[in-house]
Amino acid sequence: MELKLLEDFLCLADQLSFSRAAEMRHVTQSTFSKRIRSLEHWFGADLVDRSSHPVTLTPEGAAAIAPSREIVQMMHGLREGISKFPKQPANAVSFAALHTLLVTFMPAWRKSIEAQMGKINLGPMYQNTEYASTLRMLRNGDVDFLLTYSHHAVAMNLPEDKFESITLAQERIIPASAPDANGRPLHAIRPDSVLNYISYGSSSFFASAVAALLAERPLALNVMASNAMSVGLRSQVLVGTGLAWLPESLIRQDLADGRLVLGGDEEWEFTVDVKLVRGCNRRPTPDLLWEVARRLVPQTQPCLGAEVLI
């Protein structure tokens, strides 16, 4: 049902004349009458009594007046509000991204891209603690690209024939703890004891990735705190709340300075890929960025724990 049909009906209700209402709506009386019939068909009821002169509203028509006015006013208000939103420049590029990658990966990667194609006019950088919502933004065409981690246990459900991806780097996810006075981990992984653990919750990317590791290697966990973002877990680990699995690039300096130490050996680490996923939007600037990003992909993806990202 088109909004103009409700506007026709309200005009007829005000004028009580098909000819005057048609004139005010700038259509022929025949066209106007057909549009009122179309609206009555949609409602499944007669809205006007055509046997009287001037025309009158039926009980159904009278009942439809107030909600019809409200709907029309609401839709016009919505259109006016949307029209006031700032317009994104045609050459803007929009990203959805995991917060950790915005902090650890994006700055250097963007610099390498801009060295090849000039300054990128970045649109909004969307972040969402629910990974499913982040994926939905790309799927719905709300953004041009998704910058994300990738792990076999975390389903993306993006058809490969519609959403191309390239692997930009790799990242080690390591169990980290604050140190005790002797430099040993306050919270260490020991299969025969309960581990004070800081959780990613249930809906973030790392919630699923860490859950896969713990499903393979079960531990007795005492959940001390929960946060969907790696930076939030890092803060808790630094003050000694418990152990958490954290991206190495996020805590590289903490490890170097001794503020954090490893809470488990290599068998408790796992690796994720850093991927750039292209949405369905096709515009010159995102297309150019994609081609530059593909050219810059090294033969062997670097680990983000290293000094050089790209």
XYZ file of C-alpha atoms in Angstrom:
310
model
C 0.000 0.000 0.000
C 1.436 3.365 -1.075
C 1.426 6.335 1.259
C -0.223 8.487 -1.395
C -3.394 6.397 -1.114
C -3.785 7.377 2.533
C -3.124 10.991 1.551
C -5.866 10.709 -1.112
C -8.285 9.307 1.446
C -7.574 12.082 3.958
C -8.046 14.714 1.268
C -11.392 13.161 0.300
C -12.451 13.038 3.940
C -11.714 16.752 4.237
C -13.417 17.780 0.976
C -16.250 15.203 0.813
C -16.125 15.626 -2.949
C -14.322 13.424 -5.469
C -13.943 16.270 -7.967
C -12.491 18.790 -5.510
C -10.218 16.180 -3.879
C -8.951 15.023 -7.300
C -8.205 18.641 -8.234
C -6.284 19.194 -5.006
C -4.304 15.977 -5.562
C -3.521 17.038 -9.191
C -5.010 13.950 -10.832
C -8.116 13.280 -12.906
C -11.285 12.347 -11.066
C -11.205 8.912 -12.729
C -7.664 8.249 -11.500
C -8.512 9.540 -8.052
C -11.581 7.292 -7.807
C -9.498 4.259 -8.824
C -6.963 5.037 -6.131
C -9.654 5.237 -3.456
C -11.015 1.899 -4.694
C -7.520 0.437 -4.452
C -7.244 1.603 -0.839
C -10.661 0.161 -0.006
C -9.578 -3.131 -1.529
C -6.470 -3.106 0.668
C -8.574 -2.401 3.780
C -11.190 -4.943 2.743
C -14.003 -2.466 3.411
C -15.794 0.528 1.842
C -14.478 3.772 3.274
C -16.942 6.203 1.640
C -20.641 6.106 0.825
C -20.899 7.149 -2.823
C -24.702 7.125 -2.865
C -24.985 10.354 -0.895
C -24.177 13.871 -2.014
C -21.863 15.123 -0.773
C -20.160 11.798 -0.116
C -19.961 10.634 3.479
C -17.645 8.332 5.327
C -18.755 4.843 6.255
C -18.206 3.748 9.874
C -15.041 1.971 8.670
C -13.896 5.135 6.930
C -14.523 7.270 10.005
C -12.535 4.801 12.134
C -9.625 4.957 9.678
C -9.247 8.767 9.749
C -7.235 9.248 12.953
C -4.738 6.385 12.466
C -4.322 7.355 8.783
C -3.419 10.924 9.758
C -0.996 9.615 12.346
C 0.701 7.310 9.830
C 1.024 10.060 7.205
C 2.425 12.542 9.718
C 4.836 9.951 11.077
C 6.139 9.009 7.625
C 6.613 12.636 6.584
C 8.417 13.295 9.854
C 10.615 10.253 9.291
C 11.496 11.396 5.772
C 12.338 14.882 6.987
C 14.509 13.503 9.776
C 16.378 11.142 7.474
C 16.969 13.908 4.938
C 18.854 15.889 7.582
C 21.441 13.147 8.104
C 24.882 14.187 6.833
C 25.559 12.739 3.406
C 28.647 10.579 3.023
C 30.969 11.727 0.228
C 30.780 9.566 -2.877
C 34.394 8.510 -2.439
C 34.026 7.547 1.240
C 34.853 3.973 2.267
C 33.046 2.397 5.212
C 34.227 -0.458 7.413
C 32.803 -2.746 10.028
C 35.649 -4.031 12.167
C 36.533 -5.830 15.348
C 37.700 -3.300 17.914
C 41.079 -4.943 18.552
C 41.966 -4.721 14.862
C 41.070 -1.042 14.789
C 43.629 -0.530 17.550
C 46.410 -2.926 16.564
C 46.147 -3.460 12.806
C 44.204 -0.709 11.064
C 46.598 2.246 11.538
C 49.640 0.618 9.906
C 47.577 -1.182 7.269
C 45.792 2.023 6.309
C 49.136 3.804 5.997
C 50.401 1.130 3.602
C 47.218 1.380 1.513
C 47.342 5.177 1.365
C 50.960 5.023 0.224
C 49.657 3.308 -2.926
C 46.340 5.079 -3.607
C 46.428 8.361 -1.707
C 44.448 9.396 1.338
C 41.368 7.277 2.088
C 38.200 9.188 2.882
C 37.015 6.936 5.674
C 33.336 6.862 6.467
C 32.017 5.571 9.804
C 33.991 2.756 11.453
C 31.324 0.445 12.847
C 32.027 -1.759 15.860
C 29.663 -4.160 17.552
C 30.412 -6.496 20.424
C 28.013 -9.059 18.930
C 29.863 -10.699 16.054
C 26.608 -11.710 14.357
C 25.561 -8.045 14.186
C 28.911 -7.092 12.662
C 28.487 -9.727 9.958
C 24.911 -8.596 9.347
C 26.095 -5.079 8.495
C 28.249 -6.450 5.679
C 25.553 -8.856 4.518
C 22.980 -6.033 4.346
C 25.266 -3.728 2.365
C 25.604 -1.183 5.182
C 29.413 -1.140 4.823
C 31.933 -1.685 2.045
C 34.354 -3.898 3.976
C 34.679 -6.050 7.058
C 38.020 -6.216 8.857
C 37.838 -9.302 11.012
C 39.623 -12.197 12.588
C 38.861 -15.626 11.150
C 38.881 -18.979 12.934
C 37.586 -22.401 11.937
C 35.260 -22.523 14.942
C 33.583 -19.172 14.211
C 31.066 -19.367 11.370
C 30.786 -16.315 9.139
C 28.062 -17.677 6.843
C 29.048 -15.390 3.973
C 28.640 -17.062 0.552
C 32.010 -17.036 -1.208
C 30.405 -16.202 -4.555
C 29.142 -12.912 -3.102
C 31.743 -11.999 -0.482
C 35.410 -12.203 -1.479
C 38.058 -12.213 1.222
C 41.817 -11.937 1.492
C 44.055 -12.917 4.386
C 46.184 -9.977 5.473
C 48.042 -11.396 8.472
C 47.963 -13.919 11.283
C 47.615 -13.381 15.014
C 48.549 -15.541 17.982
C 46.003 -15.694 20.790
C 47.813 -16.413 24.019
C 46.880 -17.058 27.657
C 48.098 -14.088 29.689
C 48.269 -13.298 33.396
C 49.682 -10.616 35.641
C 52.944 -11.734 37.298
C 53.522 -12.358 40.979
C 56.453 -10.832 42.892
C 58.785 -13.438 41.390
C 57.671 -12.853 37.811
C 55.646 -16.041 37.611
C 51.997 -15.964 36.484
C 49.484 -15.217 39.211
C 47.024 -17.382 37.318
C 48.536 -20.292 35.431
C 46.865 -23.088 33.525
C 47.148 -26.302 35.507
C 44.850 -29.147 34.449
C 44.549 -30.387 38.039
C 43.416 -27.056 39.558
C 40.691 -24.424 39.135
C 41.681 -21.481 36.940
C 40.539 -17.937 37.701
C 39.327 -17.025 34.239
C 38.159 -13.843 32.505
C 35.528 -14.646 29.875
C 34.557 -13.075 26.550
C 30.903 -13.786 27.287
C 28.890 -15.629 24.663
C 28.331 -13.456 21.566
C 31.729 -12.051 20.560
C 34.185 -13.517 18.060
C 36.664 -14.646 20.713
C 33.904 -16.127 22.848
C 33.458 -18.791 20.165
C 37.157 -19.181 19.352
C 38.223 -19.689 22.976
C 35.251 -21.987 23.586
C 36.526 -24.250 20.811
C 39.916 -24.549 22.519
C 38.356 -25.270 25.903
C 36.072 -27.880 24.350
C 39.143 -29.740 23.127
C 41.102 -29.192 26.335
C 38.627 -28.839 29.219
C 39.599 -26.907 32.325
C 37.915 -26.221 35.640
C 37.120 -22.492 35.389
C 36.157 -19.922 37.985
C 34.786 -17.029 35.914
C 35.949 -13.853 37.641
C 34.701 -11.306 35.082
C 33.282 -11.062 31.582
C 33.762 -8.580 28.750
C 33.126 -8.898 25.034
C 36.138 -6.763 24.060
C 39.795 -7.758 24.264
C 40.803 -4.347 25.622
C 38.371 -4.858 28.484
C 39.843 -8.255 29.322
C 43.355 -6.832 29.143
C 42.464 -4.277 31.813
C 41.206 -7.029 34.097
C 44.281 -9.175 33.509
C 46.633 -6.269 34.267
C 45.156 -5.813 37.762
C 45.428 -9.528 38.519
C 41.757 -10.528 38.281
C 42.478 -13.699 36.346
C 43.822 -15.218 33.135
C 42.474 -14.432 29.691
C 43.283 -15.361 26.103
C 44.408 -12.156 24.403
C 45.697 -11.172 20.945
C 49.484 -10.974 21.064
C 49.556 -7.667 19.190
C 47.400 -6.078 21.886
C 49.703 -7.070 24.757
C 53.092 -7.200 23.033
C 54.412 -4.194 24.968
C 52.905 -5.496 28.227
C 54.823 -8.747 27.770
C 58.033 -6.924 26.880
C 57.756 -4.692 29.958
C 56.881 -7.565 32.301
C 53.423 -6.225 33.154
C 51.999 -9.478 31.782
C 53.433 -12.989 31.444
C 52.341 -16.144 29.696
C 49.943 -18.248 31.754
C 50.368 -21.425 29.735
C 52.696 -23.075 27.241
C 52.325 -23.223 23.459
C 49.728 -25.973 23.501
C 47.314 -23.434 25.023
C 47.821 -20.912 22.226
C 45.968 -20.772 18.933
C 46.227 -18.768 15.725
C 43.620 -16.713 13.881
C 43.780 -15.060 10.470
C 43.193 -11.362 9.880
C 40.862 -11.042 6.911
C 39.485 -8.250 4.787
C 36.054 -9.205 3.435
C 34.532 -7.278 0.556
C 30.829 -6.495 0.580
C 28.491 -6.386 -2.406
C 28.805 -2.616 -2.928
C 30.651 -1.730 -6.109
C 31.982 1.816 -6.328
C 35.253 3.183 -7.744
C 37.003 4.026 -4.457
C 36.230 0.738 -2.613
C 37.120 -1.148 -5.811
C 40.501 0.585 -5.958
C 41.162 -0.077 -2.264
C 40.392 -3.755 -2.802
C 42.836 -4.051 -5.683
C 45.576 -2.259 -3.732
C 44.959 -4.491 -0.696
C 45.264 -7.591 -2.878
C 48.551 -6.405 -4.375
C 49.992 -5.747 -0.922
C 49.223 -9.205 0.469
C 52.590 -10.904 1.094
C 53.287 -14.479 0.080
C 53.564 -15.454 3.760
C 51.189 -13.628 6.083
C 53.078 -11.943 8.933
C 52.235 -12.513 12.559
C 50.908 -9.420 14.296
C 53.161 -10.147 17.244
C 56.102 -9.188 15.048
C 57.343 -5.634 14.729
C 56.341 -5.223 11.066
C 52.678 -5.719 10.270
C 52.899 -5.562 6.513
